[in-house]
Short mmCIF file of C-alpha atoms in Angstrom, two decimals:
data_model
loop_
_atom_site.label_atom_id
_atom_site.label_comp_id
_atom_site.label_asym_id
_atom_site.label_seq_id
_atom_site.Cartn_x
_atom_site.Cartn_y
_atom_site.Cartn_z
CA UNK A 1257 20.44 7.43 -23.95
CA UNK A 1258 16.85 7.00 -22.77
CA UNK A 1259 18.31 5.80 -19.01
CA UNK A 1260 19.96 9.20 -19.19
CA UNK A 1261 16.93 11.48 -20.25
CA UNK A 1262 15.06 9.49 -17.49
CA UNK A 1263 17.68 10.50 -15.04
CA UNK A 1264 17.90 14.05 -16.01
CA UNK A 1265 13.79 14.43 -15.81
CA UNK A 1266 14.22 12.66 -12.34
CA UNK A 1267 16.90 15.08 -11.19
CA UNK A 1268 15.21 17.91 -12.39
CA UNK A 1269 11.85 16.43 -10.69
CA UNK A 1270 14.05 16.61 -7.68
CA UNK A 1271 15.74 19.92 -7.84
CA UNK A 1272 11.91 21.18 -8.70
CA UNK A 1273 10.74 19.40 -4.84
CA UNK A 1274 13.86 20.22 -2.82
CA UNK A 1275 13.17 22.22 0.23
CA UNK A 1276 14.89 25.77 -1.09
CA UNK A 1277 13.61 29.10 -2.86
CA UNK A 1278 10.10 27.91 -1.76
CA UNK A 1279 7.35 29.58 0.62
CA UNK A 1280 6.39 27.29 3.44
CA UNK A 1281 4.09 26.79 6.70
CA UNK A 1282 5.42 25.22 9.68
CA UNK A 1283 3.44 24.48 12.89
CA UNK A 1284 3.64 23.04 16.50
CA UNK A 1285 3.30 23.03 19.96
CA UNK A 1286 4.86 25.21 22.42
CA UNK A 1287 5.53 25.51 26.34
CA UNK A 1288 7.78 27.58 28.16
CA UNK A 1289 7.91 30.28 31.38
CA UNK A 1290 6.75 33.87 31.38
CA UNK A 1291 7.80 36.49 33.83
CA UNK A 1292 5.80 39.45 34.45
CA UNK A 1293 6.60 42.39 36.65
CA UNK A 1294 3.71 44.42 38.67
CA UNK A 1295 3.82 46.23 41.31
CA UNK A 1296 7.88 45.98 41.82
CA UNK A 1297 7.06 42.18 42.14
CA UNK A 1298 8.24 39.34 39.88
CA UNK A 1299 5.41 36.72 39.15
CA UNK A 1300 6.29 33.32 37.04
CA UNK A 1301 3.75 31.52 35.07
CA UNK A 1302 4.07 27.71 33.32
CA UNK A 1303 2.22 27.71 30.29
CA UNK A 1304 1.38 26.30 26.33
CA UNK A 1305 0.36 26.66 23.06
CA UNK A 1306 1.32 26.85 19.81
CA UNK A 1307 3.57 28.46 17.07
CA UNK A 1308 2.98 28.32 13.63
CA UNK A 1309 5.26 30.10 10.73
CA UNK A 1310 4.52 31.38 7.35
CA UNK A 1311 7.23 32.33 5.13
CA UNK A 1312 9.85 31.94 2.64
CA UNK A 1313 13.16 29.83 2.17
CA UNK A 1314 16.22 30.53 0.10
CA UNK A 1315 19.35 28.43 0.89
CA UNK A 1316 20.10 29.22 4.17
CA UNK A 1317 18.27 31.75 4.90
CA UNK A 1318 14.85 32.11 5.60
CA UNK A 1319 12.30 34.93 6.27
CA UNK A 1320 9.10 34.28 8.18
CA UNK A 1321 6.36 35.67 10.04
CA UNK A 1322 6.00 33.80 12.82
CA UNK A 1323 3.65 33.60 15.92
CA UNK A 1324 3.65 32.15 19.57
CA UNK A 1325 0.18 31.63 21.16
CA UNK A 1326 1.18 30.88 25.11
CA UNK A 1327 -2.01 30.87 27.91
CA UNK A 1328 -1.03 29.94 31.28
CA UNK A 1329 -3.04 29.66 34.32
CA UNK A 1330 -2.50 32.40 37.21
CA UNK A 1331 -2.63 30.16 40.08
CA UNK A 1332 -1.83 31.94 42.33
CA UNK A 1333 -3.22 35.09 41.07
CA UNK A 1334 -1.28 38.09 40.11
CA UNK A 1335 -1.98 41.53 41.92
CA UNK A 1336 -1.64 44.64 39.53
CA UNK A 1337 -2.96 48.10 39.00
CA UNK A 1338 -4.55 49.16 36.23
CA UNK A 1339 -6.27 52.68 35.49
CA UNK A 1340 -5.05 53.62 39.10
CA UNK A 1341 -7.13 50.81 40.36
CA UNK A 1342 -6.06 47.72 42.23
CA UNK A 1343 -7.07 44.64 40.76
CA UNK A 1344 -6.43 40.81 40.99
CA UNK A 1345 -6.46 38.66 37.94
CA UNK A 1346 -6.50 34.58 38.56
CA UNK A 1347 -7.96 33.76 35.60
CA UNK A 1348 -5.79 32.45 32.31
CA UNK A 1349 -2.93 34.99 31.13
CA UNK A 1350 -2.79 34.51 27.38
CA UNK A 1351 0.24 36.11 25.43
CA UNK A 1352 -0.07 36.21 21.23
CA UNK A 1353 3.02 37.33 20.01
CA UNK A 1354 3.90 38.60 16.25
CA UNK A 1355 7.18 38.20 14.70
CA UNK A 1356 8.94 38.94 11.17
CA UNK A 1357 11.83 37.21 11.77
CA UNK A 1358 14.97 36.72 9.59
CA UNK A 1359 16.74 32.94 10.01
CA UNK A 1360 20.15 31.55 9.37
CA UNK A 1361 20.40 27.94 8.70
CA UNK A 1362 24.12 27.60 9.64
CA UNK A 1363 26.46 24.62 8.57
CA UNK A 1364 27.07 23.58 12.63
CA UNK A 1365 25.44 19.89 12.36
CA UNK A 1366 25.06 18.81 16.10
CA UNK A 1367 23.22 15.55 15.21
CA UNK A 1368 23.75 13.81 11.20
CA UNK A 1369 20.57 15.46 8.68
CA UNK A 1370 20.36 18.42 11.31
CA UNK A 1371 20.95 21.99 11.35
CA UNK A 1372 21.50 24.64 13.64
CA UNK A 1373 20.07 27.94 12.99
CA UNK A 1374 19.67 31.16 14.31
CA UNK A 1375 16.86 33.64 13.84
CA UNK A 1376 16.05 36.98 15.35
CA UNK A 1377 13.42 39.75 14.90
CA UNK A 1378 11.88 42.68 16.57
CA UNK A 1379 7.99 41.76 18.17
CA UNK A 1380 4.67 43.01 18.53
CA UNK A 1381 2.22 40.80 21.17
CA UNK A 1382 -0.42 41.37 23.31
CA UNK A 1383 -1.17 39.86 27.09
CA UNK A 1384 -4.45 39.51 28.17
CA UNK A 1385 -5.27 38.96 31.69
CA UNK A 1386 -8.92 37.77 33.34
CA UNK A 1387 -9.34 39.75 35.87
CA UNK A 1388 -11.14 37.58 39.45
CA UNK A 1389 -12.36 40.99 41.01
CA UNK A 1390 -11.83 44.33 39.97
CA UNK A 1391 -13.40 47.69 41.96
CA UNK A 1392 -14.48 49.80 38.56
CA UNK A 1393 -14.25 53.84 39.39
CA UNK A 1394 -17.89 53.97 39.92
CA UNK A 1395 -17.56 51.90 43.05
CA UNK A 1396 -18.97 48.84 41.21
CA UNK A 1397 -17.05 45.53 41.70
CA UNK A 1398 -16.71 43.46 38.59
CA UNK A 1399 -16.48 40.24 36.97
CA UNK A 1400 -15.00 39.25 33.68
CA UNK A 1401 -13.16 41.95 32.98
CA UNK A 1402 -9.66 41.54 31.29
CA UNK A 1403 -7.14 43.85 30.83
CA UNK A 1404 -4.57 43.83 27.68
CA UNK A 1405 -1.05 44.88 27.17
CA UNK A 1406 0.22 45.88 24.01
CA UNK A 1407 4.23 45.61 24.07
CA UNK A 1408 7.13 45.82 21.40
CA UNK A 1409 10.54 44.19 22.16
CA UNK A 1410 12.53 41.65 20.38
CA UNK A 1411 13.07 37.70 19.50
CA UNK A 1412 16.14 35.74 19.42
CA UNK A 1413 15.78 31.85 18.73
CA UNK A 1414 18.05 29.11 18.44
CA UNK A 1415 16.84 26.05 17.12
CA UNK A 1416 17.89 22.57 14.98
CA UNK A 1417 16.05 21.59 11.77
CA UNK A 1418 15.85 18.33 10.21
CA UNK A 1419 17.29 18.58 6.15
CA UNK A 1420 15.26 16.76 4.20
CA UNK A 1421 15.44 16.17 0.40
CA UNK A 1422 12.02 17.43 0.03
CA UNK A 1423 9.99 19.27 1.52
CA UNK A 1424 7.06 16.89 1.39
CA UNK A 1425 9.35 15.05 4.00
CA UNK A 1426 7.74 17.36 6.61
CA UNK A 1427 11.41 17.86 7.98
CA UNK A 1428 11.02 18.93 11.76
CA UNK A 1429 12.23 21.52 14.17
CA UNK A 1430 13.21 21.95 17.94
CA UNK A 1431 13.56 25.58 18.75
CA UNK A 1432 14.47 27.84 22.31
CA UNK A 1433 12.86 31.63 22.14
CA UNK A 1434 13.73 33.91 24.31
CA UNK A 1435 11.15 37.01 24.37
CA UNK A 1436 11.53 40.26 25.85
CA UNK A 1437 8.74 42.97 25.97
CA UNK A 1438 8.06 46.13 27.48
CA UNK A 1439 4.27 47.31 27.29
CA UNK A 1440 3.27 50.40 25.87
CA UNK A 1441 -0.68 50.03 26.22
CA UNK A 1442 -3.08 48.99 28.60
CA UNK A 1443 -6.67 48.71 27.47
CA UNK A 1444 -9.75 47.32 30.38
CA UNK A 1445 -12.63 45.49 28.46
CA UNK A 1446 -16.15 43.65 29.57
CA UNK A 1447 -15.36 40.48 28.62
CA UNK A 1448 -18.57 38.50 30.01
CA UNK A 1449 -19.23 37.93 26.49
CA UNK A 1450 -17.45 35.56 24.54
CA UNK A 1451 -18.65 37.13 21.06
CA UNK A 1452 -18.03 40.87 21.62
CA UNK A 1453 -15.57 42.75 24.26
CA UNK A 1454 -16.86 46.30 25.25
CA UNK A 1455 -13.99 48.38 26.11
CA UNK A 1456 -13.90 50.38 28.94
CA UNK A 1457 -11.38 52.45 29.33
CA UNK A 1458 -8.25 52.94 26.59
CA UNK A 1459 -4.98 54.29 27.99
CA UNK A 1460 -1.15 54.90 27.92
CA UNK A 1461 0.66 52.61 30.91
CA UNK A 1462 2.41 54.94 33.03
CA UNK A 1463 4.41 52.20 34.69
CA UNK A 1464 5.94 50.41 31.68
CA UNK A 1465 6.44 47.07 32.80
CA UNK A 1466 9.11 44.70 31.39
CA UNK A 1467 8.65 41.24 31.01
CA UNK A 1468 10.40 38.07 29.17
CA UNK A 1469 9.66 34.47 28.18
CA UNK A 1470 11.31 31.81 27.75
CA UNK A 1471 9.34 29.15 24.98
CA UNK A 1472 10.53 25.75 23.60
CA UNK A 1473 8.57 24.85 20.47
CA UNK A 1474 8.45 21.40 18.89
CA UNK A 1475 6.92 21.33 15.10
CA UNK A 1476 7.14 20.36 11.53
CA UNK A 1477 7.09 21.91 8.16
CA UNK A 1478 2.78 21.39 6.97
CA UNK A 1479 3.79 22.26 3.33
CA UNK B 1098 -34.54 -9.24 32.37
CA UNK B 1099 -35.62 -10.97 28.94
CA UNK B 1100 -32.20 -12.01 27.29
CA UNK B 1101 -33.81 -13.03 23.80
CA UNK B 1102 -33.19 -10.08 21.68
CA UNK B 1103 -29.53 -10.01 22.73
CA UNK B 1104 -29.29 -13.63 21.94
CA UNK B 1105 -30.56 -12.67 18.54
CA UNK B 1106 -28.44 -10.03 18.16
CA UNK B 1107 -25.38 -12.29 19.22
CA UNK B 1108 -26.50 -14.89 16.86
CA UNK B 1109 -27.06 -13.03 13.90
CA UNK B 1110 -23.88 -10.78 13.81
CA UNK B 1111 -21.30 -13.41 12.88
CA UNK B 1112 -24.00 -14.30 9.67
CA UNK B 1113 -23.94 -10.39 8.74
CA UNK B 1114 -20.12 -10.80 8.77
CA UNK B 1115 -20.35 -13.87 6.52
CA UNK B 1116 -22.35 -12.33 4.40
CA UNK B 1117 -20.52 -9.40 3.87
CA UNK B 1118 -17.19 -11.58 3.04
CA UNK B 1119 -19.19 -13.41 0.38
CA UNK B 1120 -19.64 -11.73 -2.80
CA UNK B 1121 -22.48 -14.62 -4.11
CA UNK B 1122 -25.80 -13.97 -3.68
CA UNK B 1123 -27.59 -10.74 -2.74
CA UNK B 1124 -24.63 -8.51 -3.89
CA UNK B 1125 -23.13 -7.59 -0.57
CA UNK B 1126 -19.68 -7.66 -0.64
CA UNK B 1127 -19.31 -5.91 -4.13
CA UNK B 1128 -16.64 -3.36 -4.58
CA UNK B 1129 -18.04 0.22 -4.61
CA UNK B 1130 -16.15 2.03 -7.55
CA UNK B 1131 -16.85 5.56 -7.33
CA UNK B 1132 -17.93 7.49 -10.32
CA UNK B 1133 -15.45 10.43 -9.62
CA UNK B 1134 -12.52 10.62 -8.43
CA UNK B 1135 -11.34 13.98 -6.59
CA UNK B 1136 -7.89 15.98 -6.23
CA UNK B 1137 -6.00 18.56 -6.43
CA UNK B 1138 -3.92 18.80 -9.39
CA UNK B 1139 -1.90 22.12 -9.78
CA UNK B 1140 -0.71 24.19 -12.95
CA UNK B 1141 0.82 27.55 -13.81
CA UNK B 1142 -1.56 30.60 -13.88
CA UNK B 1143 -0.73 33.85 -15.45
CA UNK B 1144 -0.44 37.02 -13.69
CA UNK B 1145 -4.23 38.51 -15.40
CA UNK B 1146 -6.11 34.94 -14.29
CA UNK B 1147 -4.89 34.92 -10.75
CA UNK B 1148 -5.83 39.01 -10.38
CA UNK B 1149 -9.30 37.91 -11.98
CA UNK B 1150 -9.62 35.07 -9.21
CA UNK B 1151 -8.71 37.62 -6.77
CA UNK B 1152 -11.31 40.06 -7.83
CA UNK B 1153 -14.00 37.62 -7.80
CA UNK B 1154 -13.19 36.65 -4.23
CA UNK B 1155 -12.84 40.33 -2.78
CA UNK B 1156 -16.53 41.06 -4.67
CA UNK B 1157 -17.56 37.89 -3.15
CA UNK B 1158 -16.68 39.15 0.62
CA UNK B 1159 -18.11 42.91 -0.01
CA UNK B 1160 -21.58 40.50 -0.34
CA UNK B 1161 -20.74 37.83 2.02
CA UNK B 1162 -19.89 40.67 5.16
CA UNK B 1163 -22.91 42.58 5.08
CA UNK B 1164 -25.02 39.35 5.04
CA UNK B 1165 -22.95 37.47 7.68
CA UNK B 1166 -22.92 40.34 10.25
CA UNK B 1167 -25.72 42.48 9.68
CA UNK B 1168 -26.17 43.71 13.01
CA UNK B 1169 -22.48 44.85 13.56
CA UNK B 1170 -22.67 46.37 9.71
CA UNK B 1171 -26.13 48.21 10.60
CA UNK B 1172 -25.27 49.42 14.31
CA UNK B 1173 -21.53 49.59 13.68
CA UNK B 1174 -20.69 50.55 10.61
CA UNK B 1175 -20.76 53.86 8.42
CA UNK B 1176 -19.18 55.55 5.83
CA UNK B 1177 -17.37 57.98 8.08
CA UNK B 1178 -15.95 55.27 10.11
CA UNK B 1179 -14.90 54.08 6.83
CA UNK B 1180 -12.91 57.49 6.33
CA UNK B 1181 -11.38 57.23 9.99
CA UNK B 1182 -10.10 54.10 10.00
CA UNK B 1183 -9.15 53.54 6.67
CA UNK B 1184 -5.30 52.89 6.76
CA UNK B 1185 -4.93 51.84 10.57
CA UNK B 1186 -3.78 48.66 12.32
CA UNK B 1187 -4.73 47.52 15.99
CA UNK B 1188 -4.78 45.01 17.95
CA UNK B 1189 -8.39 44.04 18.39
CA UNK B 1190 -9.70 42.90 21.93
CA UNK B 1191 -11.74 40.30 20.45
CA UNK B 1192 -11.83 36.91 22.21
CA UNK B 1193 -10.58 33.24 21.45
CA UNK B 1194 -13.82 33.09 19.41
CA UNK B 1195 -13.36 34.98 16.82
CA UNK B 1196 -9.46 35.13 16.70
CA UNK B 1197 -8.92 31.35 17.28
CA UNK B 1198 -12.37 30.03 15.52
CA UNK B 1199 -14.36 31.95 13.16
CA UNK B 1200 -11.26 33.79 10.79
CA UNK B 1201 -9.33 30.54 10.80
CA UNK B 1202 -12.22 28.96 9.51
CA UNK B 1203 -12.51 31.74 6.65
CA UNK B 1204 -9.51 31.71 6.10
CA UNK B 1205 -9.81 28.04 5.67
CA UNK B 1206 -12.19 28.49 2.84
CA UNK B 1207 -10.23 31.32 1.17
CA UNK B 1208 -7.40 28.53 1.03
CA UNK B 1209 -9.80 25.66 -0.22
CA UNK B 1210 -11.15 28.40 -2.67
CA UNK B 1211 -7.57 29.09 -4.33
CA UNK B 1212 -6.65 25.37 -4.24
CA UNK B 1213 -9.93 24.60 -5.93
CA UNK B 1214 -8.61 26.54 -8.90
CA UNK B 1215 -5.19 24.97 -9.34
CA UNK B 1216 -2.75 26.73 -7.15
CA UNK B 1217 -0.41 24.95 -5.00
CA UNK B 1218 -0.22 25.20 -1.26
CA UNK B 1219 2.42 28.05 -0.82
CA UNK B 1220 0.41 29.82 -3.74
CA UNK B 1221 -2.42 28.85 -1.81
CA UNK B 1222 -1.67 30.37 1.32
CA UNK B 1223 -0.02 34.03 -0.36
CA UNK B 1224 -3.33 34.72 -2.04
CA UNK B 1225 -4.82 33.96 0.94
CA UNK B 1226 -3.10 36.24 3.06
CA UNK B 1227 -3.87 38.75 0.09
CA UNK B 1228 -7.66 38.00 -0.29
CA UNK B 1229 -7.48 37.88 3.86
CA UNK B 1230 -5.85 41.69 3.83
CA UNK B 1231 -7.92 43.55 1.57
CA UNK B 1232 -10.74 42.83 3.43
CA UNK B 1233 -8.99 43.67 6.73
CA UNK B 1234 -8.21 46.98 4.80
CA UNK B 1235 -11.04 48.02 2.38
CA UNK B 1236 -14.32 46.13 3.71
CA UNK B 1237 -14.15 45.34 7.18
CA UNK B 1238 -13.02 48.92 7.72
CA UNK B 1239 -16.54 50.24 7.39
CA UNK B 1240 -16.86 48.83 10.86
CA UNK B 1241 -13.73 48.61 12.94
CA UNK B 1242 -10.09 49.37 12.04
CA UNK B 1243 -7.75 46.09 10.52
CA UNK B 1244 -6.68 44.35 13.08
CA UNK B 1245 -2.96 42.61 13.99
CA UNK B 1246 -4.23 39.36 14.79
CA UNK B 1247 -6.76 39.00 11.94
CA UNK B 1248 -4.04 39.53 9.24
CA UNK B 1249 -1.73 37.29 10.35
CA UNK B 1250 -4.19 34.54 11.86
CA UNK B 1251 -6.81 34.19 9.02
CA UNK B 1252 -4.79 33.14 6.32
CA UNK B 1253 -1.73 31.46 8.46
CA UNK B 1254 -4.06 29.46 10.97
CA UNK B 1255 -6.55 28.84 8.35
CA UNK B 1256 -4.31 27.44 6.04
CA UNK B 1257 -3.25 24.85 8.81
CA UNK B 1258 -6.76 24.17 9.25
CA UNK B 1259 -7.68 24.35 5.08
CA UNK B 1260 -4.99 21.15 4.93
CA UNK B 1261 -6.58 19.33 7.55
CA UNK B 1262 -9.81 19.84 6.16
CA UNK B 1263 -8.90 19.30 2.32
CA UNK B 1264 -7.20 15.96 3.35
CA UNK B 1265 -10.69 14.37 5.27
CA UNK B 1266 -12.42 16.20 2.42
CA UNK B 1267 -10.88 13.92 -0.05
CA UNK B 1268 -11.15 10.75 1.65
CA UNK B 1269 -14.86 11.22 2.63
CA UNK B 1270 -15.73 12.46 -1.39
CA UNK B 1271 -13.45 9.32 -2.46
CA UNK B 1272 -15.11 6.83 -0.83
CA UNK B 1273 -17.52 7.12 -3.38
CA UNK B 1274 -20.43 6.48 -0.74
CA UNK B 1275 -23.74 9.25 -0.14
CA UNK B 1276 -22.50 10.22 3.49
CA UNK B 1277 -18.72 10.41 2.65
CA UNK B 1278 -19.33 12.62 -0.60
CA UNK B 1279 -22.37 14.62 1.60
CA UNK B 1280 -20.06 15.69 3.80
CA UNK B 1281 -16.92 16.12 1.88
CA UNK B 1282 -18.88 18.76 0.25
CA UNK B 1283 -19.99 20.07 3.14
CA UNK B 1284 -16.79 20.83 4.77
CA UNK B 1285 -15.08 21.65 1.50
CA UNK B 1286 -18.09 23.67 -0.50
CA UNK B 1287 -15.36 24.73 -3.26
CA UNK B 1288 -15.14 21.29 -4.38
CA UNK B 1289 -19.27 21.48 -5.75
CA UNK B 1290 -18.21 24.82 -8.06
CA UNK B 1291 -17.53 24.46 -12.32
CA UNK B 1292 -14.13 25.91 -11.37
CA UNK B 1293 -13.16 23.38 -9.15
CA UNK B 1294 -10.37 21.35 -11.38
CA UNK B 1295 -9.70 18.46 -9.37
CA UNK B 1296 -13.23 16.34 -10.20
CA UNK B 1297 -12.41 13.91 -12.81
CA UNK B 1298 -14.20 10.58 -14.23
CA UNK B 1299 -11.65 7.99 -14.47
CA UNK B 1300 -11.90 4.42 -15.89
CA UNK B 1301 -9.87 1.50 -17.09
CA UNK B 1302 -9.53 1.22 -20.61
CA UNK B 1303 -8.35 -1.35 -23.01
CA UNK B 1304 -6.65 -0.34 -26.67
CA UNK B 1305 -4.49 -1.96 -29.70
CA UNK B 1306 -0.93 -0.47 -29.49
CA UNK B 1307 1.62 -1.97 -32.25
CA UNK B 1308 -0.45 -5.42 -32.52
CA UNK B 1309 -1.10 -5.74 -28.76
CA UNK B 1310 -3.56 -5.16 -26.54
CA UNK B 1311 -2.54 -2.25 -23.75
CA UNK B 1312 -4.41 -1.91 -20.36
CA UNK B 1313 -5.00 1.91 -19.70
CA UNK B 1314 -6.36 4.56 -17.59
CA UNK B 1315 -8.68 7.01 -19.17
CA UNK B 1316 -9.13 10.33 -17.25
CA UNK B 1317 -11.95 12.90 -18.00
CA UNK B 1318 -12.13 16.39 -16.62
CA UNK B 1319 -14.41 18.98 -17.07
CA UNK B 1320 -13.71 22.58 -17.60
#
């Protein structure tokens, strides 16, 4: 009788740890290819970062905010008008991406205590591009300046996950994103200080550029 | 070049490691036992305590704002800004170091803060994101609008950071020595308040149970 109680209070000890109707946070790095259009020219850029998650799991299905940080260098640089100026930007282009994103842990198992899931979700990010040299409208050419995109579009991932029993197991993901954006925004700032941007000038894009990105993220449930 | 007081130096360090193998003598080599032992044991909460803990932290950042930033507060910030941007969301132009530094790192403390008083991690991290947006939304709005990145950063990327920092905050207070528990509080200051529940004294005990004598652990906690 008392191996039996013991086993129950195990079970339920169990059932109480397993990795379902539970919030969670899962981190990790990123890399992956961005392609930007300006000026009816394509421009590619290598990059990484990170992606972290914060959410909540039922069975199979999950819902999470999630986030993709990507900065890649713009070697060599990336010509592009902004505010009816031309401008050249070879600094770092650095892309933070928001995402409420609904996932489906499905029951394909491509390798044993894996899963294949699915998740998709409309997106809010914002680029941000250093600008080398930029002519301001009063005739003044500029350093430090950086220009930002807002742009909405969507997120479709595929991914595998590693089922644990628990989810102190840290059970770990591979994941393939593919972003598309189209900005809506384009803001210039003074960014020669690190502590506060001054911006400059705050306006609607007239050319609504389209761009997409590819990301492979590598990570693990924290808690 | 005169050698001798690397000689010394050579011939003395294999006596220091001696010494410090051999527990005769001078007391070197004696186990430290530390007087407390820290944690983070977790427990239920009703619904009134964790709205009181709440409401302690959002009074606590109507203080701490004003006297962190008093220059942006005094040349920034009015009531009438208050008034305008009360109820919007931007994205802010603010650089890596504030996005990627200083609100991780509050929202690091704002994590520590709710796991000081019992909660677990995913508990943790949703009161975080709530203590995180009502000061995007009702304090920080006397100076700028809430921003995108802010909501989902400071509690998400904090909380990754809060882990890493409870985790070397608990080995440094438990190795019981002056520099280890100096700086575990320092990096963890929640762990120095009364409402911190995971301090406890505990010692090995020895007691008659049905005739015999039973080793023990006795645990002490302070509330």
């Amino acid at each position: 009788m008392k191996i039996i109680l013991v086993l129950l209070a195990l079970l339920g000890q169990f059932n109480a740890l397993a990795f379902n109707h539970t919030g969670f946070l899962k981190g990790g790095i990123s890399t992956g290819l961005a392609e930007l259009n300006s000026l009816g020219k394509k421009d590619f850029f290598m990059g990484a970062g990170f992606n972290t998650h914060a959410g909540y799991r039922w069975i199979d299905w999950e819902f999470q905010l999630s986030s993709y940080i990507y900065i890649a260098k713009m070697d060599p640089g990336m010509d592009f008008e902004s505010n009816g100026e031309r401008a050249q930007a070879n600094g770092n282009l650095r892309n933070v991406s928001f995402t409420p994103m609904l996932k489906y842990l499905s029951k394909l198992a491509p390798r044993k205590s894996w899963k294949l899931y699915f998740s998709a979700g409309p997106m809010i990010s914002l680029q941000s591009i250093k600008l080398k040299s930029f002519t301001r409208q009063d005739g003044v050419q500029a350093q430090n300046y950086k220009v930002t995109y807002q742009s909405y579009g969507a997120a479709l991932a595929v991914g595998m996950e590693e089922i644990t029993a628990f989810k102190q197991m840290h059970p770990v993901y591979l994941e393939i994103m593919y972003q598309i954006q189209r900005s809506h925004k384009s803001t210039l700032n003074d960014a020669s200080s690190s502590k506060s941007v001054l911006t400059i000038q705050d306006e609607g894009t007239s050319k609504k550029t389209l761009n997409q990105m590819i990301i492979l993220s590598f990570g693990m449930t924290v808690f | 070049m005169n050698l001798k007081p690397l000689l010394l130096l050579i011939f003395f360090l294999p006596g220091i490691g001696y010494a410090n193998n051999n527990p005769k003598g001078t007391g070197i080599g004696k186990k430290r036992i530390p007087k407390n032992t820290y944690s983070y044991p977790t427990r239920q909460h009703t619904v009134g305590e964790t709205m009181k803990y709440i409401g302690w932290m959002y009074g606590l950042t109507w203080a701490v704002y004003p006297l962190t930033q008093w220059n942006t507060v005094r040349d920034e910030g009015s009531w009438k800004k208050y008034r305008h941007n009360f109820g919007k969301m931007v994205f802010d132009q603010d650089e890596p170091f504030w996005n990627w530094l200083v609100h991780p790192l509050s929202g690091s403390q704002l994590f520590l803060y709710y796991r000081a008083l019992g909660y677990t991690r995913p508990h943790a991290l949703g009161l975080t994101f709530i203590s995180s947006a009502l000061f995007e939304f009702t304090v920080e709005t006397y100076t700028e609008p809430a921003s995108v990145q802010d909501f989902y950063q400071t509690p998400v990327l904090g909380s990754l950071l809060g882990v890493g920092i409870e985790t070397l905050s608990l080995y440094l207070l438990n190795t019981g020595n002056a520099f280890g528990k100096f700086f575990g509080h320092i990096i963890n200051p929640f762990s120095l308040f009364w409402f911190y529940e995971g301090k406890v004294q505990v010692f090995p005990t020895v007691h008659k149970f049905r005739g015999k004598n039973v080793g023990g652990l006795s645990i002490m906690a302070s509330f």
